Amino acid sequence: SRGLGDVYKRQVNKSGKSTSAKISKLNKELDDLRGQISIQYTKQLNNNGYVEPEKLRNNVLGIEEKQHSLLTYFTEHNLQYKDKVGTTTTQKTYSRYELTKQRLIDFMKVKYRVSDILIREINAVFIENFYLYLRNEHGINNNTAMKFVQRFHSVLIYAKNSGLNFVDPFGSFKFSFDKVDRGYLNQDEIDLIYNKEFSSARLTQVRDMFIFSCYTGLSYIDLCNLTKEDIKLAFDGKLWIMIKREKTGVDSNVPLLEIPKQILAKYEGKMKGGKLLPVISNQKMNDYLKELGELAEINEPVRETYYKGNERIDEVTPKYALLSTHAGRRTFICNALALGIPAQVVMKWTGHSDYKAMKPYIDIADDIKANAMNKFNQL
């Protein structure tokens, strides 16, 4: 308080005259200042067991530790993440972190009427409120909301790895994902789509891209990037697709079966820029897939369970409504596993980096086998 008092004394001396009224006012302000210092000193001592002089000064003078705020670290994290785009991550994933940051900004404004918060002030209640805000205000399902919260947690881990000392508020938060059967296509359903004649050239092209994915396991972005240089003669004397996955950079080597060969031949020499396939935007492709799935009568009901607040909601949706570009990749993996091909082999084909990433597909394949055995027992 002596140093802060000197500042006040200098300010009074500048006025030229130190009247008793001014001295009285100064003494009162100094008494108030001592009181604030004492309160903040005791608060830090009780909370931390020690007192940091700089933090004590900042708290007394009302100087926020902006360098320790959530948005400061979120901005730093996202700038670093942006530098990884094209090497170890994708533009899409980076965009998701930017969206998470914006959702947090909106949430803090609505719920707490603040523009930012110090990381050390974040607690489990703040996290739970953010999750509920996402569910209630944006109407997203549990799993999508959990993904937002996971990205939020990743930024706090970044802050801790940067040297910031704080108690992780996620220690008492439980991540809970609903098991959702998004469905896959069995061979009969693949054949229905493959053999269906569509009047629209665009639907026909989308059908071809989807079927190509069902027989190769390629993701949407890898379909977009496929070139002639990616088709190579392998150890068995047959043609394989050999790429590095855009998303992870992991090698993906998969044999080129007859149907995808026919699709490649259909578009040979018709594409620009060395590309092999006529891939349109992901959003439009997803829209067309639902349309062609309905036309092909892919109507098997798929059950989804999610929660809105505390209310459990069970929905039954026809499978065609769930078709997406990723459904082709899921179909390839699930059918390969159901046929008994070892998971390690499928991982090499699809470029999955670890067993954990394959686990959801293995669970689906186990269900396929169980259902097949039940049908066999009924004979």
mmCIF file of C-alpha atoms in Angstrom:
data_model
loop_
_atom_site.group_PDB
_atom_site.id
_atom_site.type_symbol
_atom_site.label_atom_id
_atom_site.label_comp_id
_atom_site.label_asym_id
_atom_site.label_seq_id
_atom_site.Cartn_x
_atom_site.Cartn_y
_atom_site.Cartn_z
ATOM 1 C CA SER A 1 0.000 0.000 0.000
ATOM 2 C CA ARG A 2 3.008 2.312 0.519
ATOM 3 C CA GLY A 3 3.762 2.415 -3.227
ATOM 4 C CA LEU A 4 0.133 3.058 -4.148
ATOM 5 C CA GLY A 5 -0.057 5.748 -1.467
ATOM 6 C CA ASP A 6 2.921 7.518 -2.995
ATOM 7 C CA VAL A 7 1.005 7.757 -6.271
ATOM 8 C CA TYR A 8 -1.868 9.462 -4.476
ATOM 9 C CA LYS A 9 0.491 11.850 -2.667
ATOM 10 C CA ARG A 10 2.120 12.888 -5.932
ATOM 11 C CA GLN A 11 -1.298 13.523 -7.462
ATOM 12 C CA VAL A 12 -2.221 15.794 -4.512
ATOM 13 C CA ASN A 13 1.127 17.626 -4.570
ATOM 14 C CA LYS A 14 0.605 18.440 -8.266
ATOM 15 C CA SER A 15 -2.343 20.593 -7.295
ATOM 16 C CA GLY A 16 0.012 22.984 -5.502
ATOM 17 C CA LYS A 17 -2.095 23.274 -2.353
ATOM 18 C CA SER A 18 -2.662 20.482 0.205
ATOM 19 C CA THR A 19 -5.624 21.664 2.178
ATOM 20 C CA SER A 20 -6.893 19.789 5.198
ATOM 21 C CA ALA A 21 -9.949 18.699 3.139
ATOM 22 C CA LYS A 22 -7.725 17.163 0.515
ATOM 23 C CA ILE A 23 -5.602 15.451 3.136
ATOM 24 C CA SER A 24 -8.700 14.111 4.832
ATOM 25 C CA LYS A 25 -10.009 12.785 1.519
ATOM 26 C CA LEU A 26 -6.643 11.219 0.746
ATOM 27 C CA ASN A 27 -6.489 9.507 4.137
ATOM 28 C CA LYS A 28 -9.976 8.101 3.605
ATOM 29 C CA GLU A 29 -9.020 6.770 0.157
ATOM 30 C CA LEU A 30 -5.862 5.250 1.605
ATOM 31 C CA ASP A 31 -7.907 3.577 4.348
ATOM 32 C CA ASP A 32 -10.242 2.168 1.689
ATOM 33 C CA LEU A 33 -7.249 1.004 -0.302
ATOM 34 C CA ARG A 34 -5.740 -0.741 2.714
ATOM 35 C CA GLY A 35 -9.073 -2.444 3.276
ATOM 36 C CA GLN A 36 -9.219 -3.675 -0.338
ATOM 37 C CA ILE A 37 -5.636 -4.914 -0.135
ATOM 38 C CA SER A 38 -6.421 -6.771 3.071
ATOM 39 C CA ILE A 39 -9.528 -8.393 1.549
ATOM 40 C CA GLN A 40 -7.743 -9.483 -1.619
ATOM 41 C CA TYR A 41 -4.696 -10.658 0.368
ATOM 42 C CA THR A 42 -6.846 -12.832 2.618
ATOM 43 C CA LYS A 43 -8.854 -14.161 -0.342
ATOM 44 C CA GLN A 44 -5.736 -15.239 -2.225
ATOM 45 C CA LEU A 45 -4.191 -16.753 0.868
ATOM 46 C CA ASN A 46 -7.313 -18.769 1.643
ATOM 47 C CA ASN A 47 -7.794 -19.921 -1.954
ATOM 48 C CA ASN A 48 -4.201 -20.666 -2.915
ATOM 49 C CA GLY A 49 -2.221 -20.877 0.312
ATOM 50 C CA TYR A 50 0.040 -18.102 -0.951
ATOM 51 C CA VAL A 51 -0.168 -14.578 -2.362
ATOM 52 C CA GLU A 52 1.120 -13.397 -5.740
ATOM 53 C CA PRO A 53 2.035 -9.650 -5.560
ATOM 54 C CA GLU A 54 1.245 -8.968 -9.227
ATOM 55 C CA LYS A 55 -2.123 -10.677 -9.001
ATOM 56 C CA LEU A 56 -2.826 -8.804 -5.753
ATOM 57 C CA ARG A 57 -2.069 -5.492 -7.458
ATOM 58 C CA ASN A 58 -4.224 -6.385 -10.477
ATOM 59 C CA ASN A 59 -7.175 -7.356 -8.310
ATOM 60 C CA VAL A 60 -6.958 -4.250 -6.142
ATOM 61 C CA LEU A 61 -6.641 -1.870 -9.084
ATOM 62 C CA GLY A 62 -9.265 -3.716 -11.119
ATOM 63 C CA ILE A 63 -6.780 -4.753 -13.794
ATOM 64 C CA GLU A 64 -8.044 -7.989 -15.344
ATOM 65 C CA GLU A 65 -5.541 -10.664 -16.297
ATOM 66 C CA LYS A 66 -6.511 -10.551 -19.954
ATOM 67 C CA GLN A 67 -3.566 -12.712 -20.857
ATOM 68 C CA HIS A 68 -5.185 -15.495 -18.798
ATOM 69 C CA SER A 69 -8.668 -15.220 -20.281
ATOM 70 C CA LEU A 70 -10.563 -17.927 -22.116
ATOM 71 C CA LEU A 71 -10.802 -16.045 -25.416
ATOM 72 C CA THR A 72 -7.108 -15.115 -25.352
ATOM 73 C CA TYR A 73 -6.119 -18.764 -25.195
ATOM 74 C CA PHE A 74 -8.887 -19.796 -27.600
ATOM 75 C CA THR A 75 -7.571 -17.297 -30.164
ATOM 76 C CA GLU A 76 -3.984 -18.498 -29.685
ATOM 77 C CA HIS A 77 -5.072 -22.128 -29.964
ATOM 78 C CA ASN A 78 -7.039 -21.527 -33.169
ATOM 79 C CA LEU A 79 -4.232 -19.559 -34.808
ATOM 80 C CA GLN A 80 -1.852 -22.430 -34.108
ATOM 81 C CA TYR A 81 -4.477 -24.918 -35.327
ATOM 82 C CA LYS A 82 -4.913 -22.943 -38.553
ATOM 83 C CA ASP A 83 -1.220 -23.417 -39.298
ATOM 84 C CA LYS A 84 -1.791 -27.196 -39.225
ATOM 85 C CA VAL A 85 -4.458 -27.108 -41.952
ATOM 86 C CA GLY A 86 -3.265 -29.088 -44.937
ATOM 87 C CA THR A 87 -0.672 -31.031 -42.931
ATOM 88 C CA THR A 88 -2.072 -32.677 -39.792
ATOM 89 C CA THR A 89 -5.641 -31.360 -39.872
ATOM 90 C CA THR A 90 -8.311 -29.991 -42.218
ATOM 91 C CA GLN A 91 -10.033 -26.686 -42.848
ATOM 92 C CA LYS A 92 -13.296 -28.267 -41.709
ATOM 93 C CA THR A 93 -11.930 -29.158 -38.269
ATOM 94 C CA TYR A 94 -10.399 -25.701 -37.894
ATOM 95 C CA SER A 95 -13.792 -24.184 -38.757
ATOM 96 C CA ARG A 96 -15.377 -26.254 -35.991
ATOM 97 C CA TYR A 97 -12.994 -24.739 -33.426
ATOM 98 C CA GLU A 98 -13.835 -21.260 -34.699
ATOM 99 C CA LEU A 99 -17.541 -22.064 -34.382
ATOM 100 C CA THR A 100 -17.008 -23.349 -30.832
ATOM 101 C CA LYS A 101 -15.288 -20.080 -29.944
ATOM 102 C CA GLN A 102 -18.218 -18.091 -31.328
ATOM 103 C CA ARG A 103 -20.725 -20.264 -29.452
ATOM 104 C CA LEU A 104 -18.838 -19.552 -26.208
ATOM 105 C CA ILE A 105 -18.859 -15.807 -26.914
ATOM 106 C CA ASP A 106 -22.621 -15.885 -27.482
ATOM 107 C CA PHE A 107 -23.162 -18.085 -24.425
ATOM 108 C CA MET A 108 -21.198 -15.809 -22.057
ATOM 109 C CA LYS A 109 -23.085 -12.786 -23.338
ATOM 110 C CA VAL A 110 -26.490 -14.425 -22.879
ATOM 111 C CA LYS A 111 -25.892 -16.313 -19.640
ATOM 112 C CA TYR A 112 -23.384 -14.165 -17.742
ATOM 113 C CA ARG A 113 -23.529 -10.814 -19.568
ATOM 114 C CA VAL A 114 -19.752 -10.756 -19.980
ATOM 115 C CA SER A 115 -17.543 -10.726 -23.062
ATOM 116 C CA ASP A 116 -14.821 -12.958 -21.625
ATOM 117 C CA ILE A 117 -13.855 -14.884 -18.496
ATOM 118 C CA LEU A 118 -10.601 -15.762 -16.757
ATOM 119 C CA ILE A 119 -9.777 -19.438 -17.131
ATOM 120 C CA ARG A 120 -9.295 -19.833 -13.373
ATOM 121 C CA GLU A 121 -12.904 -18.698 -12.892
ATOM 122 C CA ILE A 122 -14.345 -21.458 -15.106
ATOM 123 C CA ASN A 123 -15.964 -24.230 -13.101
ATOM 124 C CA ALA A 124 -18.102 -27.332 -13.660
ATOM 125 C CA VAL A 125 -21.300 -25.266 -13.477
ATOM 126 C CA PHE A 126 -20.047 -23.011 -16.290
ATOM 127 C CA ILE A 127 -19.357 -26.093 -18.443
ATOM 128 C CA GLU A 128 -22.742 -27.655 -17.712
ATOM 129 C CA ASN A 129 -24.496 -24.368 -18.497
ATOM 130 C CA PHE A 130 -22.630 -24.160 -21.817
ATOM 131 C CA TYR A 131 -23.755 -27.691 -22.678
ATOM 132 C CA LEU A 132 -27.381 -26.859 -21.818
ATOM 133 C CA TYR A 133 -27.176 -23.627 -23.814
ATOM 134 C CA LEU A 134 -26.091 -25.585 -26.885
ATOM 135 C CA ARG A 135 -28.897 -28.104 -26.437
ATOM 136 C CA ASN A 136 -31.680 -25.651 -25.699
ATOM 137 C CA GLU A 137 -30.770 -22.540 -27.694
ATOM 138 C CA HIS A 138 -29.337 -24.223 -30.772
ATOM 139 C CA GLY A 139 -31.459 -27.381 -30.722
ATOM 140 C CA ILE A 140 -28.577 -29.792 -31.317
ATOM 141 C CA ASN A 141 -28.465 -33.363 -30.071
ATOM 142 C CA ASN A 142 -26.397 -34.642 -27.166
ATOM 143 C CA ASN A 143 -23.510 -36.009 -29.213
ATOM 144 C CA THR A 144 -23.054 -32.813 -31.225
ATOM 145 C CA ALA A 145 -23.159 -30.709 -28.035
ATOM 146 C CA MET A 146 -20.587 -33.010 -26.442
ATOM 147 C CA LYS A 147 -18.284 -32.445 -29.421
ATOM 148 C CA PHE A 148 -18.490 -28.681 -28.814
ATOM 149 C CA VAL A 149 -17.655 -29.228 -25.145
ATOM 150 C CA GLN A 150 -14.755 -31.506 -26.088
ATOM 151 C CA ARG A 151 -13.260 -28.766 -28.254
ATOM 152 C CA PHE A 152 -13.708 -26.325 -25.360
ATOM 153 C CA HIS A 153 -11.777 -28.759 -23.141
ATOM 154 C CA SER A 154 -9.009 -29.043 -25.752
ATOM 155 C CA VAL A 155 -8.405 -25.302 -25.457
ATOM 156 C CA LEU A 156 -8.086 -25.531 -21.671
ATOM 157 C CA ILE A 157 -5.561 -28.346 -22.142
ATOM 158 C CA TYR A 158 -3.702 -26.036 -24.539
ATOM 159 C CA ALA A 159 -3.696 -23.303 -21.860
ATOM 160 C CA LYS A 160 -2.313 -25.720 -19.261
ATOM 161 C CA ASN A 161 0.349 -26.955 -21.685
ATOM 162 C CA SER A 162 1.268 -23.301 -22.277
ATOM 163 C CA GLY A 163 2.212 -23.010 -18.607
ATOM 164 C CA LEU A 164 -0.954 -21.593 -17.061
ATOM 165 C CA ASN A 165 -1.500 -23.003 -13.579
ATOM 166 C CA PHE A 166 -5.132 -23.762 -12.757
ATOM 167 C CA VAL A 167 -7.360 -26.596 -11.597
ATOM 168 C CA ASP A 168 -8.971 -28.284 -14.605
ATOM 169 C CA PRO A 169 -12.730 -27.717 -14.204
ATOM 170 C CA PHE A 170 -13.398 -30.712 -16.453
ATOM 171 C CA GLY A 171 -12.182 -33.014 -13.685
ATOM 172 C CA SER A 172 -15.747 -33.390 -12.438
ATOM 173 C CA PHE A 173 -17.454 -33.234 -15.852
ATOM 174 C CA LYS A 174 -18.549 -36.501 -17.415
ATOM 175 C CA PHE A 175 -18.552 -36.806 -21.183
ATOM 176 C CA SER A 176 -21.486 -38.959 -22.176
ATOM 177 C CA PHE A 177 -22.260 -39.899 -25.780
ATOM 178 C CA ASP A 178 -25.464 -41.590 -26.879
ATOM 179 C CA LYS A 179 -25.075 -44.732 -28.925
ATOM 180 C CA VAL A 180 -26.608 -43.906 -32.290
ATOM 181 C CA ASP A 181 -27.046 -46.499 -35.005
ATOM 182 C CA ARG A 182 -26.659 -44.375 -38.105
ATOM 183 C CA GLY A 183 -27.090 -47.459 -40.211
ATOM 184 C CA TYR A 184 -25.159 -48.920 -43.078
ATOM 185 C CA LEU A 185 -26.270 -50.521 -46.327
ATOM 186 C CA ASN A 186 -26.347 -54.273 -46.715
ATOM 187 C CA GLN A 187 -25.544 -55.846 -50.063
ATOM 188 C CA ASP A 188 -29.163 -55.948 -51.162
ATOM 189 C CA GLU A 189 -29.535 -52.205 -50.507
ATOM 190 C CA ILE A 190 -26.278 -51.439 -52.323
ATOM 191 C CA ASP A 191 -27.595 -53.395 -55.308
ATOM 192 C CA LEU A 192 -30.912 -51.516 -55.218
ATOM 193 C CA ILE A 193 -29.097 -48.192 -55.553
ATOM 194 C CA TYR A 194 -26.532 -49.476 -58.043
ATOM 195 C CA ASN A 195 -29.123 -50.989 -60.395
ATOM 196 C CA LYS A 196 -31.635 -48.131 -60.137
ATOM 197 C CA GLU A 197 -32.058 -46.048 -63.285
ATOM 198 C CA PHE A 198 -32.285 -42.321 -62.528
ATOM 199 C CA SER A 199 -33.684 -39.782 -64.969
ATOM 200 C CA SER A 200 -31.360 -37.058 -63.660
ATOM 201 C CA ALA A 201 -27.721 -37.083 -64.773
ATOM 202 C CA ARG A 202 -26.772 -35.432 -61.487
ATOM 203 C CA LEU A 203 -28.451 -38.196 -59.442
ATOM 204 C CA THR A 204 -26.676 -40.786 -61.560
ATOM 205 C CA GLN A 205 -23.297 -39.188 -60.876
ATOM 206 C CA VAL A 206 -24.001 -38.952 -57.139
ATOM 207 C CA ARG A 207 -25.072 -42.603 -57.183
ATOM 208 C CA ASP A 208 -21.785 -43.567 -58.843
ATOM 209 C CA MET A 209 -19.726 -41.626 -56.285
ATOM 210 C CA PHE A 210 -21.618 -43.217 -53.406
ATOM 211 C CA ILE A 211 -21.279 -46.744 -54.793
ATOM 212 C CA PHE A 212 -17.574 -46.116 -55.396
ATOM 213 C CA SER A 213 -17.228 -45.248 -51.700
ATOM 214 C CA CYS A 214 -19.227 -48.350 -50.672
ATOM 215 C CA TYR A 215 -16.677 -50.545 -52.471
ATOM 216 C CA THR A 216 -13.486 -48.654 -51.543
ATOM 217 C CA GLY A 217 -14.164 -46.987 -48.178
ATOM 218 C CA LEU A 218 -12.906 -43.628 -49.454
ATOM 219 C CA SER A 219 -14.161 -40.562 -47.610
ATOM 220 C CA TYR A 220 -15.716 -37.608 -49.415
ATOM 221 C CA ILE A 221 -12.534 -35.511 -49.466
ATOM 222 C CA ASP A 222 -10.448 -38.448 -50.695
ATOM 223 C CA LEU A 223 -12.953 -39.045 -53.511
ATOM 224 C CA CYS A 224 -12.487 -35.383 -54.475
ATOM 225 C CA ASN A 225 -8.706 -35.700 -54.543
ATOM 226 C CA LEU A 226 -8.414 -39.040 -56.353
ATOM 227 C CA THR A 227 -6.116 -38.890 -59.391
ATOM 228 C CA LYS A 228 -4.643 -41.370 -61.852
ATOM 229 C CA GLU A 229 -1.383 -41.367 -59.873
ATOM 230 C CA ASP A 230 -3.266 -42.889 -56.924
ATOM 231 C CA ILE A 231 -4.080 -46.076 -58.884
ATOM 232 C CA LYS A 232 -1.050 -48.379 -58.674
ATOM 233 C CA LEU A 233 -0.043 -51.961 -59.341
ATOM 234 C CA ALA A 234 0.388 -53.680 -55.972
ATOM 235 C CA PHE A 235 2.340 -56.700 -54.694
ATOM 236 C CA ASP A 236 -0.390 -59.095 -55.890
ATOM 237 C CA GLY A 237 -0.197 -57.885 -59.472
ATOM 238 C CA LYS A 238 -3.593 -56.124 -59.202
ATOM 239 C CA LEU A 239 -4.599 -52.471 -59.150
ATOM 240 C CA TRP A 240 -4.974 -50.789 -55.771
ATOM 241 C CA ILE A 241 -5.870 -47.292 -54.617
ATOM 242 C CA MET A 242 -2.872 -46.006 -52.660
ATOM 243 C CA ILE A 243 -3.268 -42.598 -51.015
ATOM 244 C CA LYS A 244 -2.512 -40.613 -47.912
ATOM 245 C CA ARG A 245 -5.786 -39.643 -46.289
ATOM 246 C CA GLU A 246 -6.466 -35.905 -46.426
ATOM 247 C CA LYS A 247 -7.839 -35.877 -42.882
ATOM 248 C CA THR A 248 -5.051 -37.694 -41.052
ATOM 249 C CA GLY A 249 -2.154 -38.136 -43.480
ATOM 250 C CA VAL A 250 -2.268 -41.883 -42.781
ATOM 251 C CA ASP A 251 -1.668 -44.301 -45.661
ATOM 252 C CA SER A 252 -4.812 -45.902 -47.091
ATOM 253 C CA ASN A 253 -4.248 -48.819 -49.478
ATOM 254 C CA VAL A 254 -7.310 -50.670 -50.738
ATOM 255 C CA PRO A 255 -7.758 -53.149 -53.608
ATOM 256 C CA LEU A 256 -9.683 -51.799 -56.600
ATOM 257 C CA LEU A 257 -12.663 -54.113 -57.114
ATOM 258 C CA GLU A 258 -14.558 -54.626 -60.364
ATOM 259 C CA ILE A 259 -17.465 -52.230 -59.760
ATOM 260 C CA PRO A 260 -15.286 -49.219 -58.837
ATOM 261 C CA LYS A 261 -13.124 -50.087 -61.876
ATOM 262 C CA GLN A 262 -16.213 -49.803 -64.061
ATOM 263 C CA ILE A 263 -17.094 -46.450 -62.511
ATOM 264 C CA LEU A 264 -13.589 -45.110 -63.150
ATOM 265 C CA ALA A 265 -13.801 -46.296 -66.771
ATOM 266 C CA LYS A 266 -17.152 -44.509 -67.161
ATOM 267 C CA TYR A 267 -15.578 -41.105 -66.371
ATOM 268 C CA GLU A 268 -12.119 -41.693 -67.855
ATOM 269 C CA GLY A 269 -10.889 -38.691 -69.819
ATOM 270 C CA LYS A 270 -13.950 -36.583 -68.947
ATOM 271 C CA MET A 271 -12.622 -34.809 -65.852
ATOM 272 C CA LYS A 272 -10.417 -31.730 -65.556
ATOM 273 C CA GLY A 273 -7.316 -31.129 -63.468
ATOM 274 C CA GLY A 274 -6.278 -34.768 -63.390
ATOM 275 C CA LYS A 275 -9.247 -35.772 -61.227
ATOM 276 C CA LEU A 276 -10.935 -39.129 -61.827
ATOM 277 C CA LEU A 277 -14.436 -38.594 -60.436
ATOM 278 C CA PRO A 278 -17.190 -35.931 -60.848
ATOM 279 C CA VAL A 279 -17.611 -35.039 -57.172
ATOM 280 C CA ILE A 280 -19.902 -32.111 -56.296
ATOM 281 C CA SER A 281 -20.100 -30.229 -52.982
ATOM 282 C CA ASN A 282 -20.578 -32.303 -49.844
ATOM 283 C CA GLN A 283 -23.821 -30.544 -48.893
ATOM 284 C CA LYS A 284 -25.420 -31.011 -52.319
ATOM 285 C CA MET A 285 -24.260 -34.595 -52.481
ATOM 286 C CA ASN A 286 -25.874 -35.345 -49.120
ATOM 287 C CA ASP A 287 -29.146 -33.816 -50.328
ATOM 288 C CA TYR A 288 -29.116 -35.858 -53.536
ATOM 289 C CA LEU A 289 -28.246 -39.052 -51.633
ATOM 290 C CA LYS A 290 -31.414 -38.783 -49.562
ATOM 291 C CA GLU A 291 -33.423 -38.276 -52.729
ATOM 292 C CA LEU A 292 -31.929 -41.226 -54.576
ATOM 293 C CA GLY A 293 -32.205 -43.405 -51.455
ATOM 294 C CA GLU A 294 -35.911 -42.671 -51.321
ATOM 295 C CA LEU A 295 -36.310 -43.400 -55.027
ATOM 296 C CA ALA A 296 -34.463 -46.691 -54.557
ATOM 297 C CA GLU A 297 -36.794 -47.471 -51.613
ATOM 298 C CA ILE A 298 -34.108 -47.770 -48.929
ATOM 299 C CA ASN A 299 -36.839 -47.640 -46.301
ATOM 300 C CA GLU A 300 -35.596 -49.844 -43.464
ATOM 301 C CA PRO A 301 -36.380 -48.030 -40.178
ATOM 302 C CA VAL A 302 -33.413 -46.834 -38.113
ATOM 303 C CA ARG A 303 -33.920 -45.980 -34.443
ATOM 304 C CA GLU A 304 -32.187 -42.962 -32.921
ATOM 305 C CA THR A 305 -32.212 -42.026 -29.235
ATOM 306 C CA TYR A 306 -31.203 -38.614 -27.906
ATOM 307 C CA TYR A 307 -32.053 -36.264 -25.066
ATOM 308 C CA LYS A 308 -33.529 -32.771 -25.051
ATOM 309 C CA GLY A 309 -32.898 -31.481 -21.564
ATOM 310 C CA ASN A 310 -33.956 -34.367 -19.344
ATOM 311 C CA GLU A 311 -36.454 -35.675 -21.883
ATOM 312 C CA ARG A 312 -35.497 -38.846 -23.742
ATOM 313 C CA ILE A 313 -36.597 -38.842 -27.365
ATOM 314 C CA ASP A 314 -36.792 -41.980 -29.506
ATOM 315 C CA GLU A 315 -37.136 -41.449 -33.216
ATOM 316 C CA VAL A 316 -37.583 -43.992 -35.983
ATOM 317 C CA THR A 317 -36.320 -42.731 -39.327
ATOM 318 C CA PRO A 318 -36.252 -44.433 -42.724
ATOM 319 C CA LYS A 319 -32.689 -45.268 -43.653
ATOM 320 C CA TYR A 320 -32.708 -43.183 -46.846
ATOM 321 C CA ALA A 321 -33.107 -40.022 -44.701
ATOM 322 C CA LEU A 322 -29.783 -40.792 -43.003
ATOM 323 C CA LEU A 323 -27.766 -41.359 -46.162
ATOM 324 C CA SER A 324 -24.688 -39.158 -46.433
ATOM 325 C CA THR A 325 -21.281 -39.216 -48.058
ATOM 326 C CA HIS A 326 -19.884 -40.858 -44.933
ATOM 327 C CA ALA A 327 -22.475 -43.652 -45.109
ATOM 328 C CA GLY A 328 -20.587 -45.112 -48.073
ATOM 329 C CA ARG A 329 -17.369 -45.377 -46.065
ATOM 330 C CA ARG A 330 -19.303 -46.807 -43.096
ATOM 331 C CA THR A 331 -20.952 -49.366 -45.383
ATOM 332 C CA PHE A 332 -17.598 -50.555 -46.727
ATOM 333 C CA ILE A 333 -16.091 -50.953 -43.255
ATOM 334 C CA CYS A 334 -19.102 -52.661 -41.649
ATOM 335 C CA ASN A 335 -19.593 -55.126 -44.504
ATOM 336 C CA ALA A 336 -15.873 -55.964 -44.583
ATOM 337 C CA LEU A 337 -15.863 -56.670 -40.838
ATOM 338 C CA ALA A 338 -19.111 -58.634 -41.060
ATOM 339 C CA LEU A 339 -17.514 -60.842 -43.711
ATOM 340 C CA GLY A 340 -14.856 -61.753 -41.168
ATOM 341 C CA ILE A 341 -11.995 -59.687 -42.569
ATOM 342 C CA PRO A 342 -9.712 -58.856 -39.600
ATOM 343 C CA ALA A 343 -9.993 -55.332 -38.207
ATOM 344 C CA GLN A 344 -6.238 -54.823 -38.674
ATOM 345 C CA VAL A 345 -6.605 -55.436 -42.417
ATOM 346 C CA VAL A 346 -9.615 -53.123 -42.720
ATOM 347 C CA MET A 347 -7.672 -50.434 -40.843
ATOM 348 C CA LYS A 348 -4.889 -50.655 -43.450
ATOM 349 C CA TRP A 349 -7.449 -50.368 -46.220
ATOM 350 C CA THR A 350 -9.271 -47.381 -44.771
ATOM 351 C CA GLY A 351 -6.336 -45.541 -43.194
ATOM 352 C CA HIS A 352 -7.586 -45.600 -39.609
ATOM 353 C CA SER A 353 -4.733 -44.713 -37.287
ATOM 354 C CA ASP A 354 -5.800 -46.715 -34.229
ATOM 355 C CA TYR A 355 -8.183 -49.364 -32.932
ATOM 356 C CA LYS A 356 -10.221 -46.803 -30.997
ATOM 357 C CA ALA A 357 -11.318 -45.144 -34.249
ATOM 358 C CA MET A 358 -12.451 -48.527 -35.557
ATOM 359 C CA LYS A 359 -14.337 -49.561 -32.411
ATOM 360 C CA PRO A 360 -17.762 -48.104 -33.385
ATOM 361 C CA TYR A 361 -17.659 -49.973 -36.702
ATOM 362 C CA ILE A 362 -16.664 -53.209 -34.966
ATOM 363 C CA ASP A 363 -19.669 -52.847 -32.640
ATOM 364 C CA ILE A 364 -21.970 -52.450 -35.652
ATOM 365 C CA ALA A 365 -20.396 -55.488 -37.347
ATOM 366 C CA ASP A 366 -20.950 -57.552 -34.175
ATOM 367 C CA ASP A 367 -24.627 -56.566 -34.261
ATOM 368 C CA ILE A 368 -24.795 -57.635 -37.924
ATOM 369 C CA LYS A 369 -23.369 -61.044 -37.061
ATOM 370 C CA ALA A 370 -25.714 -61.438 -34.089
ATOM 371 C CA ASN A 371 -28.751 -60.623 -36.226
ATOM 372 C CA ALA A 372 -27.599 -63.079 -38.886
ATOM 373 C CA MET A 373 -27.200 -65.811 -36.260
ATOM 374 C CA ASN A 374 -30.690 -65.100 -34.886
ATOM 375 C CA LYS A 375 -32.139 -65.542 -38.365
ATOM 376 C CA PHE A 376 -30.164 -68.778 -38.766
ATOM 377 C CA ASN A 377 -31.553 -70.119 -35.473
ATOM 378 C CA GLN A 378 -35.089 -69.455 -36.667
ATOM 379 C CA LEU A 379 -34.720 -71.774 -39.669
#
